[in-house]
Amino acid sequence: MTALATELFDYDLPEHLIAQAPSAQRDASRLLVVDRKTQQVTHRQFRDLPHFLGPSDVLIRNNAAVLPARLSAVRPTGGKVECFLLRAEVEQAAGESWWCLLRPGKRLPVGATFSRADAFHATVIRKADDGVALVQFTPTNATESVAAMANRCGRMPLPPYIGRSDEDQRSADDLERYQTVYADRQRQVAVAAPTAGLHFTPEIFTQLQTQGVVTAEVTLHVGLGTFRPVTTDLITDHDIHREIYEIPPLTQNHVLQGDKRRVAVGTTSVRALEHFCSQHTTPLDHPFLGEADIFIYPPRSFAGVDALVTNFHQPRSTLLCLVSALLTPGKTDGIDWIKEIYHEAIAEEYRFFSYGDAMLII
């Protein structure tokens, strides 16, 4: 196992390049194209993506929808509470229990209550070592689930580097723009958007279909762990987060047969596909439900992905490690190369992170 210093994946980013809102039109984002064979970098618009794909490609996208998971409430004393829904635990006769992040967490011990008159009453019933709390919700409307209630009155779970107040008018736009156009609303299982997919439009998919590009699906239960930076001195000492994923048989066939260039949309898709390929060499006749627990960093070879559509990632992040590995599979040269690419993107004033611009690695 290669011992890589975490500082190798650090870089300086001017704060004004952290995108606080999406581009006016989804496909108006910029697209930095990296050709690994020629080692050339070119600058395009995302609507130019179909120029780089054709009938020999399968585009693998994450169809998970994002739950508006941020709920505002108050304690009996009048103090404000923010409840961030993470995942459902059990369904009960009187409501549902969800694992949540609570703010202020220390002031909400087991037994504490909070509520929102038009939505729910909640009780903290357990606290875990990692700071999350199990909360029992009793809905104001007995026929409404917690997910339905969140869709009615919750806010999108934007990452911490995007600033939003409760009164920010952009929050209404986030309900649409922090969601891909191909999100399956029956699969509202994510609390973080597959941000590489935010640039796609129906028109782009129509053009790709006309060109013979095949589209395949995965469903990723993306959680907050995707935003967690590496804080250890060595990459190998980082405790990687786990993410549940689902891969239908058709996608399994495309990934394992390898008769087309497999273009993943998003680094979390890469992680799921590589985890699946590490466990299977032949497709199954049923959907596969797994839990990705692999940490991808240089030098690593790839079994399930040949190209990638991605956004620009945070310094010292596991996602930046993954992109570095994909630039030069099986080698560590990608560490220096990604710094060169990011340096050029910064000089060209690309917009970074979730609402920022995109990169295509081919």
GROMACS .gro file of C-alpha atoms in nm:
model
  362
    1MET     CA    1   0.000   0.000   0.000
    2THR     CA    2   0.143   0.334  -0.108
    3ALA     CA    3   0.180   0.588   0.174
    4LEU     CA    4   0.076   0.921   0.023
    5ALA     CA    5   0.086   1.246   0.218
    6THR     CA    6  -0.250   1.421   0.227
    7GLU     CA    7  -0.083   1.752   0.152
    8LEU     CA    8  -0.014   1.624  -0.200
    9PHE     CA    9  -0.385   1.674  -0.269
   10ASP     CA   10  -0.401   2.029  -0.139
   11TYR     CA   11  -0.428   2.346  -0.346
   12ASP     CA   12  -0.519   2.711  -0.297
   13LEU     CA   13  -0.857   2.823  -0.429
   14PRO     CA   14  -0.969   3.189  -0.435
   15GLU     CA   15  -1.296   3.209  -0.243
   16HIS     CA   16  -1.473   3.398  -0.521
   17LEU     CA   17  -1.447   3.092  -0.747
   18ILE     CA   18  -1.667   2.881  -0.516
   19ALA     CA   19  -1.999   2.888  -0.701
   20GLN     CA   20  -2.287   3.008  -0.485
   21ALA     CA   21  -2.554   2.952  -0.750
   22PRO     CA   22  -2.579   2.750  -1.070
   23SER     CA   23  -2.533   2.899  -1.415
   24ALA     CA   24  -2.842   3.060  -1.566
   25GLN     CA   25  -2.885   2.759  -1.794
   26ARG     CA   26  -2.768   2.411  -1.697
   27ASP     CA   27  -2.568   2.344  -2.015
   28ALA     CA   28  -2.414   2.693  -2.014
   29SER     CA   29  -2.158   2.572  -1.762
   30ARG     CA   30  -1.804   2.554  -1.887
   31LEU     CA   31  -1.642   2.220  -1.966
   32LEU     CA   32  -1.270   2.156  -1.927
   33VAL     CA   33  -1.179   1.857  -2.145
   34VAL     CA   34  -0.876   1.644  -2.059
   35ASP     CA   35  -0.754   1.406  -2.331
   36ARG     CA   36  -0.528   1.157  -2.157
   37LYS     CA   37  -0.380   1.019  -2.480
   38THR     CA   38  -0.264   1.354  -2.614
   39GLN     CA   39  -0.233   1.515  -2.268
   40GLN     CA   40  -0.416   1.815  -2.410
   41VAL     CA   41  -0.655   2.037  -2.214
   42THR     CA   42  -0.924   2.229  -2.401
   43HIS     CA   43  -1.193   2.469  -2.285
   44ARG     CA   44  -1.551   2.425  -2.405
   45GLN     CA   45  -1.912   2.468  -2.294
   46PHE     CA   46  -2.102   2.177  -2.139
   47ARG     CA   47  -2.347   2.180  -2.430
   48ASP     CA   48  -2.047   2.067  -2.641
   49LEU     CA   49  -2.030   1.733  -2.455
   50PRO     CA   50  -2.196   1.535  -2.739
   51HIS     CA   51  -1.900   1.623  -2.964
   52PHE     CA   52  -1.685   1.393  -2.751
   53LEU     CA   53  -1.921   1.093  -2.733
   54GLY     CA   54  -2.059   0.852  -2.990
   55PRO     CA   55  -2.213   0.510  -3.056
   56SER     CA   56  -1.923   0.329  -2.891
   57ASP     CA   57  -2.004   0.491  -2.555
   58VAL     CA   58  -2.235   0.409  -2.265
   59LEU     CA   59  -2.308   0.699  -2.029
   60ILE     CA   60  -2.369   0.576  -1.674
   61ARG     CA   61  -2.562   0.822  -1.460
   62ASN     CA   62  -2.695   0.828  -1.105
   63ASN     CA   63  -3.074   0.856  -1.108
   64ALA     CA   64  -3.115   0.919  -0.732
   65ALA     CA   65  -3.325   1.217  -0.632
   66VAL     CA   66  -3.230   1.451  -0.349
   67LEU     CA   67  -3.458   1.484  -0.048
   68PRO     CA   68  -3.512   1.843   0.077
   69ALA     CA   69  -3.368   1.724   0.406
   70ARG     CA   70  -3.319   2.047   0.605
   71LEU     CA   71  -3.607   2.108   0.846
   72SER     CA   72  -3.647   2.414   1.067
   73ALA     CA   73  -3.821   2.375   1.403
   74VAL     CA   74  -3.837   2.515   1.755
   75ARG     CA   75  -3.790   2.378   2.106
   76PRO     CA   76  -4.056   2.420   2.375
   77THR     CA   77  -3.841   2.705   2.510
   78GLY     CA   78  -3.860   2.885   2.176
   79GLY     CA   79  -3.502   2.807   2.073
   80LYS     CA   80  -3.444   2.737   1.704
   81VAL     CA   81  -3.349   2.388   1.582
   82GLU     CA   82  -3.222   2.273   1.246
   83CYS     CA   83  -3.282   1.905   1.175
   84PHE     CA   84  -3.100   1.742   0.884
   85LEU     CA   85  -3.257   1.412   0.778
   86LEU     CA   86  -2.998   1.148   0.691
   87ARG     CA   87  -3.175   0.813   0.659
   88ALA     CA   88  -3.488   0.641   0.777
   89GLU     CA   89  -3.453   0.378   1.049
   90VAL     CA   90  -3.790   0.218   1.124
   91GLU     CA   91  -4.155   0.292   1.064
   92GLN     CA   92  -4.382   0.292   1.367
   93ALA     CA   93  -4.754   0.315   1.431
   94ALA     CA   94  -4.716   0.669   1.562
   95GLY     CA   95  -4.470   0.789   1.299
   96GLU     CA   96  -4.116   0.725   1.178
   97SER     CA   97  -3.766   0.733   1.321
   98TRP     CA   98  -3.482   0.891   1.124
   99TRP     CA   99  -3.113   0.936   1.188
  100CYS     CA  100  -3.048   1.308   1.180
  101LEU     CA  101  -2.793   1.579   1.237
  102LEU     CA  102  -2.923   1.831   1.488
  103ARG     CA  103  -2.818   2.187   1.553
  104PRO     CA  104  -2.753   2.276   1.831
  105GLY     CA  105  -2.677   1.909   1.895
  106LYS     CA  106  -2.536   1.943   2.248
  107ARG     CA  107  -2.850   2.116   2.367
  108LEU     CA  108  -3.071   1.834   2.240
  109PRO     CA  109  -3.000   1.529   2.460
  110VAL     CA  110  -3.202   1.208   2.461
  111GLY     CA  111  -3.559   1.298   2.552
  112ALA     CA  112  -3.543   1.650   2.411
  113THR     CA  113  -3.830   1.757   2.188
  114PHE     CA  114  -3.879   2.004   1.906
  115SER     CA  115  -4.160   2.071   1.664
  116ARG     CA  116  -4.303   2.260   1.373
  117ALA     CA  117  -4.674   2.338   1.402
  118ASP     CA  118  -4.757   2.272   1.038
  119ALA     CA  119  -4.549   1.956   1.008
  120PHE     CA  120  -4.436   1.744   1.304
  121HIS     CA  121  -4.348   1.686   1.667
  122ALA     CA  122  -4.011   1.516   1.725
  123THR     CA  123  -3.834   1.345   2.014
  124VAL     CA  124  -3.465   1.254   2.038
  125ILE     CA  125  -3.457   0.885   2.133
  126ARG     CA  126  -3.089   0.796   2.089
  127LYS     CA  127  -2.750   0.962   2.031
  128ALA     CA  128  -2.467   0.786   1.845
  129ASP     CA  129  -2.093   0.826   1.900
  130ASP     CA  130  -2.049   1.003   1.566
  131GLY     CA  131  -2.284   1.283   1.671
  132VAL     CA  132  -2.595   1.181   1.480
  133ALA     CA  133  -2.925   1.136   1.662
  134LEU     CA  134  -3.215   0.898   1.616
  135VAL     CA  135  -3.531   1.108   1.616
  136GLN     CA  136  -3.891   0.988   1.632
  137PHE     CA  137  -4.127   1.201   1.425
  138THR     CA  138  -4.499   1.226   1.486
  139PRO     CA  139  -4.650   1.405   1.186
  140THR     CA  140  -4.913   1.672   1.232
  141ASN     CA  141  -5.095   1.509   0.941
  142ALA     CA  142  -5.125   1.142   1.039
  143THR     CA  143  -5.134   1.034   0.674
  144GLU     CA  144  -4.813   1.215   0.577
  145SER     CA  145  -4.474   1.043   0.579
  146VAL     CA  146  -4.160   1.221   0.690
  147ALA     CA  147  -4.034   1.224   0.330
  148ALA     CA  148  -4.359   1.378   0.207
  149MET     CA  149  -4.343   1.633   0.485
  150ALA     CA  150  -3.983   1.720   0.392
  151ASN     CA  151  -4.085   1.767   0.029
  152ARG     CA  152  -4.356   2.007   0.144
  153CYS     CA  153  -4.160   2.223   0.388
  154GLY     CA  154  -3.791   2.122   0.380
  155ARG     CA  155  -3.496   2.296   0.217
  156MET     CA  156  -3.232   2.140  -0.005
  157PRO     CA  157  -2.925   2.003   0.182
  158LEU     CA  158  -2.669   2.227   0.018
  159PRO     CA  159  -2.305   2.173   0.119
  160PRO     CA  160  -2.157   2.412   0.377
  161TYR     CA  161  -1.956   2.611   0.124
  162ILE     CA  162  -2.281   2.739  -0.033
  163GLY     CA  163  -2.420   3.012   0.188
  164ARG     CA  164  -2.798   3.032   0.233
  165SER     CA  165  -3.008   3.199   0.500
  166ASP     CA  166  -3.368   3.102   0.568
  167GLU     CA  167  -3.478   3.417   0.390
  168ASP     CA  168  -3.254   3.371   0.083
  169GLN     CA  169  -3.471   3.383  -0.228
  170ARG     CA  170  -3.235   3.144  -0.404
  171SER     CA  171  -3.354   2.861  -0.177
  172ALA     CA  172  -3.667   2.823  -0.390
  173ASP     CA  173  -3.450   2.784  -0.702
  174ASP     CA  174  -3.238   2.524  -0.524
  175LEU     CA  175  -3.537   2.288  -0.511
  176GLU     CA  176  -3.509   2.256  -0.889
  177ARG     CA  177  -3.144   2.327  -0.963
  178TYR     CA  178  -2.991   2.103  -0.692
  179GLN     CA  179  -3.161   1.812  -0.869
  180THR     CA  180  -3.076   1.653  -1.202
  181VAL     CA  181  -3.331   1.660  -1.485
  182TYR     CA  182  -3.323   1.279  -1.489
  183ALA     CA  183  -3.368   1.225  -1.114
  184ASP     CA  184  -3.620   0.950  -1.040
  185ARG     CA  185  -3.856   1.101  -0.782
  186GLN     CA  186  -3.945   0.748  -0.671
  187ARG     CA  187  -3.579   0.710  -0.567
  188GLN     CA  188  -3.545   1.004  -0.331
  189VAL     CA  189  -3.260   0.844  -0.138
  190ALA     CA  190  -2.980   1.102  -0.146
  191VAL     CA  191  -2.894   1.395   0.080
  192ALA     CA  192  -2.631   1.525  -0.162
  193ALA     CA  193  -2.685   1.587  -0.531
  194PRO     CA  194  -2.492   1.401  -0.803
  195THR     CA  195  -2.351   1.738  -0.900
  196ALA     CA  196  -2.176   1.628  -1.221
  197GLY     CA  197  -2.523   1.553  -1.354
  198LEU     CA  198  -2.661   1.900  -1.284
  199HIS     CA  199  -2.531   2.028  -1.620
  200PHE     CA  200  -2.733   1.788  -1.836
  201THR     CA  201  -3.050   1.897  -2.015
  202PRO     CA  202  -3.318   1.698  -2.199
  203GLU     CA  203  -3.182   1.843  -2.522
  204ILE     CA  204  -2.835   1.703  -2.455
  205PHE     CA  205  -2.979   1.357  -2.390
  206THR     CA  206  -3.182   1.377  -2.710
  207GLN     CA  207  -2.867   1.462  -2.905
  208LEU     CA  208  -2.671   1.182  -2.737
  209GLN     CA  209  -2.946   0.933  -2.819
  210THR     CA  210  -2.948   1.049  -3.181
  211GLN     CA  211  -2.573   0.987  -3.194
  212GLY     CA  212  -2.619   0.632  -3.064
  213VAL     CA  213  -2.488   0.690  -2.710
  214VAL     CA  214  -2.642   0.438  -2.469
  215THR     CA  215  -2.756   0.559  -2.127
  216ALA     CA  216  -2.746   0.331  -1.821
  217GLU     CA  217  -2.852   0.391  -1.462
  218VAL     CA  218  -2.722   0.341  -1.110
  219THR     CA  219  -2.884   0.461  -0.789
  220LEU     CA  220  -2.653   0.601  -0.523
  221HIS     CA  221  -2.761   0.671  -0.165
  222VAL     CA  222  -2.512   0.957  -0.136
  223GLY     CA  223  -2.466   1.090   0.217
  224LEU     CA  224  -2.272   1.368   0.387
  225GLY     CA  225  -1.955   1.158   0.393
  226THR     CA  226  -1.884   1.265   0.036
  227PHE     CA  227  -1.808   1.618   0.169
  228ARG     CA  228  -1.586   1.505   0.455
  229PRO     CA  229  -1.224   1.619   0.403
  230VAL     CA  230  -0.923   1.404   0.473
  231THR     CA  231  -0.781   1.523   0.806
  232THR     CA  232  -0.510   1.258   0.855
  233ASP     CA  233  -0.149   1.324   0.755
  234LEU     CA  234  -0.149   1.020   0.530
  235ILE     CA  235  -0.420   0.935   0.278
  236THR     CA  236  -0.402   0.569   0.381
  237ASP     CA  237  -0.500   0.656   0.739
  238HIS     CA  238  -0.831   0.811   0.638
  239ASP     CA  239  -1.143   0.621   0.741
  240ILE     CA  240  -1.343   0.623   0.420
  241HIS     CA  241  -1.721   0.661   0.438
  242ARG     CA  242  -1.963   0.398   0.307
  243GLU     CA  243  -2.236   0.451   0.050
  244ILE     CA  244  -2.520   0.220  -0.049
  245TYR     CA  245  -2.574   0.175  -0.422
  246GLU     CA  246  -2.801  -0.017  -0.658
  247ILE     CA  247  -2.705  -0.146  -1.003
  248PRO     CA  248  -2.972  -0.297  -1.232
  249PRO     CA  249  -2.887  -0.595  -1.458
  250LEU     CA  250  -2.865  -0.386  -1.777
  251THR     CA  251  -2.602  -0.160  -1.625
  252GLN     CA  252  -2.415  -0.463  -1.491
  253ASN     CA  253  -2.397  -0.597  -1.845
  254HIS     CA  254  -2.252  -0.273  -1.982
  255VAL     CA  255  -1.998  -0.244  -1.702
  256LEU     CA  256  -1.872  -0.603  -1.708
  257GLN     CA  257  -1.887  -0.678  -2.080
  258GLY     CA  258  -1.668  -0.380  -2.163
  259ASP     CA  259  -1.777  -0.367  -2.528
  260LYS     CA  260  -1.834   0.008  -2.501
  261ARG     CA  261  -1.638   0.293  -2.348
  262ARG     CA  262  -1.790   0.335  -2.004
  263VAL     CA  263  -1.836   0.706  -1.925
  264ALA     CA  264  -1.934   0.761  -1.563
  265VAL     CA  265  -2.119   1.074  -1.456
  266GLY     CA  266  -1.977   1.167  -1.117
  267THR     CA  267  -1.702   1.038  -0.890
  268THR     CA  268  -1.951   0.864  -0.661
  269SER     CA  269  -2.070   0.663  -0.963
  270VAL     CA  270  -1.710   0.561  -1.026
  271ARG     CA  271  -1.673   0.441  -0.671
  272ALA     CA  272  -1.988   0.229  -0.689
  273LEU     CA  273  -1.895   0.076  -1.025
  274GLU     CA  274  -1.543  -0.008  -0.914
  275HIS     CA  275  -1.673  -0.164  -0.594
  276PHE     CA  276  -1.917  -0.376  -0.794
  277CYS     CA  277  -1.643  -0.490  -1.034
  278SER     CA  278  -1.421  -0.586  -0.740
  279GLN     CA  279  -1.687  -0.837  -0.636
  280HIS     CA  280  -1.832  -0.959  -0.966
  281THR     CA  281  -1.694  -1.073  -1.300
  282THR     CA  282  -2.025  -1.175  -1.459
  283PRO     CA  283  -2.360  -0.992  -1.456
  284LEU     CA  284  -2.637  -1.102  -1.224
  285ASP     CA  285  -2.995  -1.168  -1.333
  286HIS     CA  286  -3.127  -0.931  -1.068
  287PRO     CA  287  -3.050  -0.580  -0.934
  288PHE     CA  288  -2.749  -0.568  -0.704
  289LEU     CA  289  -2.759  -0.378  -0.376
  290GLY     CA  290  -2.416  -0.309  -0.232
  291GLU     CA  291  -2.225  -0.079   0.000
  292ALA     CA  292  -1.917   0.087  -0.144
  293ASP     CA  293  -1.640   0.105   0.112
  294ILE     CA  294  -1.337   0.144  -0.112
  295PHE     CA  295  -1.103   0.442  -0.113
  296ILE     CA  296  -0.972   0.518  -0.461
  297TYR     CA  297  -0.641   0.702  -0.483
  298PRO     CA  298  -0.320   0.669  -0.691
  299PRO     CA  299  -0.185   0.435  -0.803
  300ARG     CA  300  -0.497   0.240  -0.893
  301SER     CA  301  -0.620   0.067  -1.206
  302PHE     CA  302  -0.986   0.078  -1.304
  303ALA     CA  303  -1.206  -0.215  -1.399
  304GLY     CA  304  -1.546  -0.056  -1.453
  305VAL     CA  305  -1.487   0.298  -1.584
  306ASP     CA  306  -1.304   0.436  -1.889
  307ALA     CA  307  -1.398   0.807  -1.884
  308LEU     CA  308  -1.552   1.054  -1.643
  309VAL     CA  309  -1.774   1.361  -1.630
  310THR     CA  310  -1.711   1.540  -1.300
  311ASN     CA  311  -1.705   1.876  -1.127
  312PHE     CA  312  -1.408   2.043  -0.959
  313HIS     CA  313  -1.347   1.910  -0.608
  314GLN     CA  314  -1.237   2.043  -0.273
  315PRO     CA  315  -0.873   2.038  -0.162
  316ARG     CA  316  -0.771   1.734   0.045
  317SER     CA  317  -1.088   1.548  -0.053
  318THR     CA  318  -1.136   1.180  -0.133
  319LEU     CA  319  -1.297   1.282  -0.462
  320LEU     CA  320  -0.986   1.471  -0.569
  321CYS     CA  321  -0.784   1.158  -0.488
  322LEU     CA  322  -1.012   0.955  -0.716
  323VAL     CA  323  -0.978   1.197  -1.007
  324SER     CA  324  -0.599   1.195  -0.967
  325ALA     CA  325  -0.601   0.817  -0.993
  326LEU     CA  326  -0.821   0.813  -1.304
  327LEU     CA  327  -0.597   1.060  -1.487
  328THR     CA  328  -0.311   0.806  -1.493
  329PRO     CA  329  -0.445   0.461  -1.394
  330GLY     CA  330  -0.187   0.244  -1.222
  331LYS     CA  331   0.049   0.537  -1.168
  332THR     CA  332   0.092   0.834  -0.934
  333ASP     CA  333   0.163   1.088  -1.210
  334GLY     CA  334  -0.197   1.208  -1.187
  335ILE     CA  335  -0.125   1.381  -0.857
  336ASP     CA  336   0.096   1.645  -1.018
  337TRP     CA  337  -0.119   1.656  -1.332
  338ILE     CA  338  -0.441   1.733  -1.146
  339LYS     CA  339  -0.265   2.024  -0.975
  340GLU     CA  340  -0.158   2.157  -1.316
  341ILE     CA  341  -0.512   2.120  -1.450
  342TYR     CA  342  -0.667   2.289  -1.148
  343HIS     CA  343  -0.409   2.569  -1.166
  344GLU     CA  344  -0.516   2.631  -1.527
  345ALA     CA  345  -0.884   2.616  -1.432
  346ILE     CA  346  -0.827   2.874  -1.159
  347ALA     CA  347  -0.636   3.099  -1.399
  348GLU     CA  348  -0.927   3.068  -1.644
  349GLU     CA  349  -1.175   3.158  -1.369
  350TYR     CA  350  -1.370   2.832  -1.373
  351ARG     CA  351  -1.640   2.805  -1.107
  352PHE     CA  352  -1.574   2.534  -0.848
  353PHE     CA  353  -1.763   2.270  -0.648
  354SER     CA  354  -2.130   2.166  -0.649
  355TYR     CA  355  -2.280   2.453  -0.850
  356GLY     CA  356  -1.962   2.507  -1.049
  357ASP     CA  357  -1.833   2.404  -1.390
  358ALA     CA  358  -1.747   2.059  -1.521
  359MET     CA  359  -1.457   1.849  -1.642
  360LEU     CA  360  -1.453   1.565  -1.894
  361ILE     CA  361  -1.169   1.311  -1.871
  362ILE     CA  362  -1.143   1.093  -2.181
   0.00000   0.00000   0.00000
